[in-house]
Amino acid sequence: IAKRVRAKRLTLNLSQQSLALRSGVSYGTLKKFELSGQISLKSLLKLAVILDALEEFENLFPEQKLEKLASLDDLLKVKIRKRGRK
């Protein structure tokens, strides 16, 4: 991901400093990210907004759609988890 962010930044002709300033992510954080790949999700999303890549995060964990069920009884049998176990 870090390599793609760097490539996109360069394609847009942005320096690390200008991307950091526009996104609100510190220059040090951006530099570290491009070198090591380590960054917080919040900072990554800030970069995605500026690099016009936020939409890709929408597809990260898509909702599962219920398949067509034969009857109302089948629908009532389907259990959708509302919370996880320990």
CSV table of C-alpha atoms in Angstrom, one decimal:
chain,number,residue,atom,x,y,z
A,1,ILE,CA,0.0,0.0,0.0
A,2,ALA,CA,2.8,2.4,0.9
A,3,LYS,CA,4.4,1.9,-2.6
A,4,ARG,CA,1.1,2.7,-4.3
A,5,VAL,CA,0.6,5.8,-2.1
A,6,ARG,CA,4.0,7.0,-3.1
A,7,ALA,CA,3.4,6.3,-6.8
A,8,LYS,CA,0.1,8.1,-6.6
A,9,ARG,CA,1.7,11.1,-4.8
A,10,LEU,CA,4.4,11.3,-7.5
A,11,THR,CA,1.8,11.0,-10.3
A,12,LEU,CA,0.0,14.0,-8.8
A,13,ASN,CA,3.4,15.8,-8.6
A,14,LEU,CA,3.1,16.2,-4.8
A,15,SER,CA,6.1,16.3,-2.5
A,16,GLN,CA,5.9,14.5,0.8
A,17,GLN,CA,5.7,17.9,2.6
A,18,SER,CA,2.9,19.2,0.4
A,19,LEU,CA,0.9,15.9,0.8
A,20,ALA,CA,1.5,16.0,4.6
A,21,LEU,CA,0.3,19.6,4.8
A,22,ARG,CA,-2.8,19.0,2.6
A,23,SER,CA,-3.8,15.8,4.5
A,24,GLY,CA,-3.1,16.8,8.0
A,25,VAL,CA,-0.7,13.9,8.5
A,26,SER,CA,2.6,14.9,9.9
A,27,TYR,CA,5.6,14.9,7.5
A,28,GLY,CA,7.4,12.4,9.8
A,29,THR,CA,4.4,10.0,9.7
A,30,LEU,CA,4.2,10.2,5.9
A,31,LYS,CA,7.9,9.6,5.5
A,32,LYS,CA,7.9,6.7,7.9
A,33,PHE,CA,4.9,5.2,6.1
A,34,GLU,CA,6.5,5.4,2.7
A,35,LEU,CA,9.7,3.7,4.1
A,36,SER,CA,8.2,1.1,6.4
A,37,GLY,CA,4.6,0.7,5.5
A,38,GLN,CA,3.5,1.5,9.1
A,39,ILE,CA,0.7,4.0,9.6
A,40,SER,CA,-2.5,4.4,11.6
A,41,LEU,CA,-5.8,3.8,9.9
A,42,LYS,CA,-6.8,7.3,10.7
A,43,SER,CA,-3.8,8.8,8.9
A,44,LEU,CA,-4.1,6.3,6.0
A,45,LEU,CA,-7.7,7.5,5.5
A,46,LYS,CA,-6.6,11.1,5.6
A,47,LEU,CA,-4.1,10.4,2.8
A,48,ALA,CA,-6.7,8.5,0.8
A,49,VAL,CA,-9.0,11.5,0.9
A,50,ILE,CA,-6.3,13.8,-0.7
A,51,LEU,CA,-5.2,11.1,-3.1
A,52,ASP,CA,-8.8,10.5,-4.2
A,53,ALA,CA,-8.7,6.8,-3.1
A,54,LEU,CA,-11.2,6.8,-0.3
A,55,GLU,CA,-13.8,5.0,-2.3
A,56,GLU,CA,-11.7,1.8,-2.4
A,57,PHE,CA,-12.1,1.5,1.4
A,58,GLU,CA,-15.8,1.1,0.9
A,59,ASN,CA,-15.2,-2.3,-0.8
A,60,LEU,CA,-12.9,-3.6,2.0
A,61,PHE,CA,-15.5,-5.4,4.0
A,62,PRO,CA,-18.7,-5.7,1.9
A,63,GLU,CA,-22.0,-6.6,3.5
A,64,GLN,CA,-23.1,-10.1,2.8
A,65,LYS,CA,-26.4,-10.2,1.1
A,66,LEU,CA,-28.9,-12.9,2.0
A,67,GLU,CA,-29.4,-15.3,-0.9
A,68,LYS,CA,-32.9,-15.8,-2.3
A,69,LEU,CA,-34.8,-17.9,0.2
A,70,ALA,CA,-37.5,-20.3,-0.6
A,71,SER,CA,-40.0,-19.2,2.0
A,72,LEU,CA,-40.6,-16.8,4.9
A,73,ASP,CA,-39.8,-19.7,7.3
A,74,ASP,CA,-36.4,-20.0,5.7
A,75,LEU,CA,-35.9,-16.2,6.3
A,76,LEU,CA,-36.8,-16.5,9.9
A,77,LYS,CA,-34.3,-19.3,10.4
A,78,VAL,CA,-31.4,-17.2,9.3
A,79,LYS,CA,-29.5,-15.8,12.3
A,80,ILE,CA,-27.5,-12.7,11.8
A,81,ARG,CA,-24.9,-12.2,14.5
A,82,LYS,CA,-25.1,-8.9,16.3
A,83,ARG,CA,-21.9,-9.4,18.4
A,84,GLY,CA,-18.9,-11.7,18.7
A,85,ARG,CA,-17.9,-14.2,21.3
A,86,LYS,CA,-14.8,-13.9,23.5
